[in-house]
Short mmCIF file of C-alpha atoms in Angstrom, two decimals:
data_model
loop_
_atom_site.label_atom_id
_atom_site.label_comp_id
_atom_site.label_asym_id
_atom_site.label_seq_id
_atom_site.Cartn_x
_atom_site.Cartn_y
_atom_site.Cartn_z
CA MET A 1 -91.15 -26.85 -262.45
CA ALA A 2 -89.78 -29.72 -264.44
CA THR A 3 -90.67 -33.29 -263.58
CA THR A 4 -87.95 -34.81 -261.54
CA TYR A 5 -89.64 -37.87 -260.09
CA LYS A 6 -92.54 -40.15 -260.76
CA LEU A 7 -94.70 -42.44 -258.66
CA ILE A 8 -95.27 -45.75 -260.50
CA ALA A 9 -97.87 -48.09 -259.07
CA LEU A 10 -96.70 -51.61 -258.26
CA ASP A 11 -99.95 -53.40 -259.16
CA SER A 12 -101.72 -51.17 -261.78
CA ASP A 13 -100.89 -48.92 -264.72
CA ASP A 14 -101.11 -45.79 -262.63
CA GLU A 15 -98.17 -43.37 -262.95
CA PHE A 16 -97.98 -39.85 -261.55
CA GLU A 17 -95.43 -37.21 -262.39
CA ILE A 18 -94.13 -34.97 -259.53
CA ASN A 19 -94.19 -31.67 -261.47
CA GLN A 20 -95.17 -29.11 -258.76
CA ALA A 21 -93.33 -27.87 -255.67
CA CYS A 22 -96.25 -29.11 -253.48
CA MET A 23 -98.69 -31.83 -254.50
CA SER A 24 -101.73 -33.14 -252.63
CA ILE A 25 -102.59 -36.83 -252.83
CA GLY A 26 -105.96 -38.38 -252.06
CA ARG A 27 -109.17 -39.65 -253.57
CA ASP A 28 -110.76 -36.15 -253.66
CA LYS A 29 -111.00 -34.91 -257.23
CA SER A 30 -109.41 -31.69 -256.19
CA ALA A 31 -106.18 -33.49 -255.26
CA ASP A 32 -103.12 -33.04 -257.55
CA ILE A 33 -102.73 -36.81 -257.55
CA VAL A 34 -106.08 -38.51 -257.43
CA LEU A 35 -105.92 -42.12 -256.07
CA ARG A 36 -108.57 -44.32 -257.69
CA HIS A 37 -107.74 -47.62 -256.02
CA GLY A 38 -108.21 -48.86 -252.45
CA TYR A 39 -109.72 -46.61 -249.72
CA PRO A 40 -107.42 -43.60 -249.33
CA SER A 41 -108.57 -40.49 -247.43
CA ARG A 42 -109.89 -37.55 -249.41
CA GLN A 43 -106.80 -35.59 -248.47
CA HIS A 44 -104.34 -38.36 -247.70
CA ALA A 45 -100.78 -37.03 -248.02
CA ARG A 46 -98.63 -34.26 -249.44
CA ILE A 47 -95.45 -34.44 -251.35
CA THR A 48 -93.14 -31.43 -251.54
CA VAL A 49 -90.06 -30.78 -253.66
CA ASP A 50 -87.44 -28.41 -252.29
CA ASP A 51 -84.17 -28.11 -254.26
CA GLY A 52 -84.70 -31.50 -255.82
CA GLN A 53 -85.44 -33.27 -252.47
CA LEU A 54 -88.77 -34.97 -252.12
CA THR A 55 -90.52 -35.01 -248.79
CA ILE A 56 -93.84 -36.79 -247.93
CA GLU A 57 -96.26 -35.94 -245.14
CA ASP A 58 -99.36 -37.87 -244.05
CA LEU A 59 -102.43 -35.52 -243.54
CA ASN A 60 -103.97 -37.38 -240.68
CA SER A 61 -105.41 -39.95 -243.10
CA THR A 62 -107.58 -42.75 -241.76
CA ASN A 63 -105.39 -45.68 -242.88
CA GLY A 64 -101.95 -43.97 -242.74
CA THR A 65 -99.21 -43.40 -245.19
CA TYR A 66 -96.26 -45.87 -245.26
CA VAL A 67 -92.70 -45.62 -246.68
CA ASN A 68 -90.93 -48.95 -247.12
CA ASN A 69 -93.57 -50.48 -244.84
CA SER A 70 -92.92 -47.99 -241.92
CA LYS A 71 -95.92 -45.85 -241.02
CA LEU A 72 -95.21 -42.10 -241.21
CA HIS A 73 -95.61 -40.08 -238.06
CA ARG A 74 -93.83 -36.91 -239.27
CA PRO A 75 -92.60 -35.66 -242.75
CA GLN A 76 -90.03 -37.99 -244.25
CA ILE A 77 -87.53 -37.42 -247.07
CA LEU A 78 -87.91 -39.75 -250.02
CA ASN A 79 -85.23 -41.47 -251.95
CA GLU A 80 -85.16 -43.12 -255.23
CA GLY A 81 -86.55 -46.65 -255.07
CA ASP A 82 -88.62 -45.97 -251.91
CA VAL A 83 -92.07 -47.59 -251.85
CA ILE A 84 -94.93 -45.41 -250.66
CA GLN A 85 -98.20 -47.05 -249.70
CA PHE A 86 -101.59 -45.29 -249.40
CA ASP A 87 -104.15 -47.71 -247.96
CA SER A 88 -103.68 -50.81 -250.13
CA ILE A 89 -101.95 -49.37 -253.23
CA ALA A 90 -98.14 -48.88 -253.38
CA TYR A 91 -95.93 -46.83 -255.68
CA HIS A 92 -92.23 -46.77 -256.38
CA VAL A 93 -90.42 -43.42 -256.33
CA VAL A 94 -88.39 -43.20 -259.58
CA PRO A 95 -86.51 -40.52 -261.40
CA ALA A 96 -88.57 -39.03 -264.23
CA ALA A 97 -86.32 -40.50 -266.88
CA SER A 98 -85.28 -43.70 -265.12
CA PRO A 99 -83.15 -46.30 -267.04
CA ILE A 100 -86.22 -48.55 -267.21
CA GLU A 101 -88.37 -45.86 -268.74
CA ARG A 102 -85.67 -44.81 -271.20
CA LEU A 103 -85.23 -48.39 -272.31
CA SER A 104 -88.98 -49.01 -272.73
CA GLN A 105 -89.22 -45.81 -274.85
CA ARG A 106 -86.54 -47.22 -277.37
CA ILE A 107 -88.36 -50.51 -277.80
#
């Protein structure tokens, strides 16, 4: 699967490509996206991609998963520009080749 979106941290240099149909997120080293900051659960959340549509689901994490400051209670569709928060670290959802990224590659 080609990368269609990225998660870019608001307060660090972390950046993760969404390049699988189903990706686990957490602090456990077996997660597809390993969170190194804050206190996320070992298996905190899951992002799935179906026909280009991203959905995020909290996996009963201790501190919850938030989208645009709203706590998730069921799977939620993600849109470009949404902010996802796992414990104290937040990420923007951006297209893989966003205008900002393309501009920075030219500089």
